[in-house]
mmCIF file with all atom_site columns, C-alpha atoms in Angstrom:
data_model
loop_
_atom_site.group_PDB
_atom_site.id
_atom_site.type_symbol
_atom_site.label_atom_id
_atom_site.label_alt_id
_atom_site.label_comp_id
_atom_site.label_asym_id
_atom_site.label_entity_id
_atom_site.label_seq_id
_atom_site.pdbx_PDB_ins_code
_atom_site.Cartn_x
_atom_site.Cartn_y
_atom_site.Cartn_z
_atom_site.occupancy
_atom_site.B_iso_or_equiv
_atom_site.pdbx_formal_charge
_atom_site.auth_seq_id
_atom_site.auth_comp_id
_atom_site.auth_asym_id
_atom_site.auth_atom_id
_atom_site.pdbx_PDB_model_num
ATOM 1  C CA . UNK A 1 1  ? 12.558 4.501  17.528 1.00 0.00 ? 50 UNK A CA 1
ATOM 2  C CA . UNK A 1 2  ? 15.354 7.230  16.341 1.00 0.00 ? 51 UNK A CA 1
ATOM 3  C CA . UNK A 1 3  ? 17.520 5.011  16.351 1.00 0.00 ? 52 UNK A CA 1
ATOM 4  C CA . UNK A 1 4  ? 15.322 2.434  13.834 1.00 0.00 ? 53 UNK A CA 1
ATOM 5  C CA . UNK A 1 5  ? 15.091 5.494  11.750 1.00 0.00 ? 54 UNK A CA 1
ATOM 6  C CA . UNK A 1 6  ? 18.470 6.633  11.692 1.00 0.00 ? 55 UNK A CA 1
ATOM 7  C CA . UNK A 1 7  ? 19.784 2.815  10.904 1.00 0.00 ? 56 UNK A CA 1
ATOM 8  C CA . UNK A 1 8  ? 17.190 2.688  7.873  1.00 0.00 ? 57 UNK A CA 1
ATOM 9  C CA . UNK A 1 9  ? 18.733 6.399  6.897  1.00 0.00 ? 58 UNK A CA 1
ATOM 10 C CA . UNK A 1 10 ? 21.641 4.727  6.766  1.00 0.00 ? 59 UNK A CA 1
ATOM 11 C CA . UNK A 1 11 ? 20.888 1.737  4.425  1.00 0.00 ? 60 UNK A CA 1
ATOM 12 C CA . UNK A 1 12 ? 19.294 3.831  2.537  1.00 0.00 ? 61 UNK A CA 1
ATOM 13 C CA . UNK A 1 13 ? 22.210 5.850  2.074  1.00 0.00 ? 62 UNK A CA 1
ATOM 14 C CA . UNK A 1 14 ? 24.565 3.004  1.531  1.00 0.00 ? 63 UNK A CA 1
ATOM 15 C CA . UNK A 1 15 ? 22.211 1.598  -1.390 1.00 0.00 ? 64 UNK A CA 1
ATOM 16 C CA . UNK A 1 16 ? 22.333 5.268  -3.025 1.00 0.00 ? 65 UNK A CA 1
ATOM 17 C CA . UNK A 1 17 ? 26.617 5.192  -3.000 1.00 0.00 ? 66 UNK A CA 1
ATOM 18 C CA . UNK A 1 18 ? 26.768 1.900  -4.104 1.00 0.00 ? 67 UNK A CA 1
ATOM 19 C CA . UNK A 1 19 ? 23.967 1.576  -6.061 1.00 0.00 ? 68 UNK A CA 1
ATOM 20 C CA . UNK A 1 20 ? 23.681 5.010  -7.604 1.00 0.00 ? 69 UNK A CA 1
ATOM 21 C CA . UNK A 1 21 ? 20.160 4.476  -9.262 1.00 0.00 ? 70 UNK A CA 1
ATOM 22 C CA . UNK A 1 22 ? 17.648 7.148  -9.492 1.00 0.00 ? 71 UNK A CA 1
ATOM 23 C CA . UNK A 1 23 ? 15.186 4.697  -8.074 1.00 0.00 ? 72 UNK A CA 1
ATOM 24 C CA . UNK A 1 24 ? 16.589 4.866  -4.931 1.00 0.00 ? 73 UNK A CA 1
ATOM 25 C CA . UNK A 1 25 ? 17.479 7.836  -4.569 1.00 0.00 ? 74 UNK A CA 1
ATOM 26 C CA . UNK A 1 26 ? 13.922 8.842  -5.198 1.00 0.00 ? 75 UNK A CA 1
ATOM 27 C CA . UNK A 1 27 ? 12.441 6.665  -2.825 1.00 0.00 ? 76 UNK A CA 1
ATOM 28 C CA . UNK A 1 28 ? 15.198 8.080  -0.113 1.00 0.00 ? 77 UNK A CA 1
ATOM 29 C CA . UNK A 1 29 ? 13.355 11.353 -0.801 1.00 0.00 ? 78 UNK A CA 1
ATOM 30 C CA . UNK A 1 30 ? 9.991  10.242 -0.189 1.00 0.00 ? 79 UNK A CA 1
ATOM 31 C CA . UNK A 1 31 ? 11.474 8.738  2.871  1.00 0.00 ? 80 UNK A CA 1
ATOM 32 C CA . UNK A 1 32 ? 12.728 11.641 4.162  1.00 0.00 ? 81 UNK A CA 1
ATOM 33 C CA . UNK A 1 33 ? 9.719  13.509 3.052  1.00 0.00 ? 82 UNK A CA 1
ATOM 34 C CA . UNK A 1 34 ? 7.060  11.103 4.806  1.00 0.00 ? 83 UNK A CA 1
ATOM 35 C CA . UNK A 1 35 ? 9.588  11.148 7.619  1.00 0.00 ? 84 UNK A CA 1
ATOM 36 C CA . UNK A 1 36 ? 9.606  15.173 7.975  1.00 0.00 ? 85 UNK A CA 1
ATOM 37 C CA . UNK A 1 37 ? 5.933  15.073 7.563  1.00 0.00 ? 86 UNK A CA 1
ATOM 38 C CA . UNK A 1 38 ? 5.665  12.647 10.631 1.00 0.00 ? 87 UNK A CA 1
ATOM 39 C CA . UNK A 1 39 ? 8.307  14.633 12.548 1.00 0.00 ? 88 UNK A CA 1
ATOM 40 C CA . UNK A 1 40 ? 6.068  17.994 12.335 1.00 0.00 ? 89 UNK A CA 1
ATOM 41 C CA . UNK A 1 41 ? 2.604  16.605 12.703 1.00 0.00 ? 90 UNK A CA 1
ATOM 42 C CA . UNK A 1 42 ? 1.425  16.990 16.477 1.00 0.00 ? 91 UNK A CA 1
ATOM 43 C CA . UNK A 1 43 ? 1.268  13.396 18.474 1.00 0.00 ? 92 UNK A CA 1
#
């Protein structure tokens, strides 16, 4: 599952250099957000 995560952070990424829209780059923060969210919430 990290590594799912860490390809998508990836793509993500890629879009954001290439692309360079503020669309994306906003929805790579709500990634990350939800992500950290997930990371520190108790299983």
């Amino acid at each position: 599952m990290k590594n799912q995560a860490a390809i998508r952070r990836a793509m993500l990424q890629c879009r954001i250099y290439c692309c360079g829209s503020k669309e994306t780059i906003g929805a790579f923060r709500r990634f990350r957000q939800s992500e950290l969210s997930q990371a520190t919430e108790p299983d």
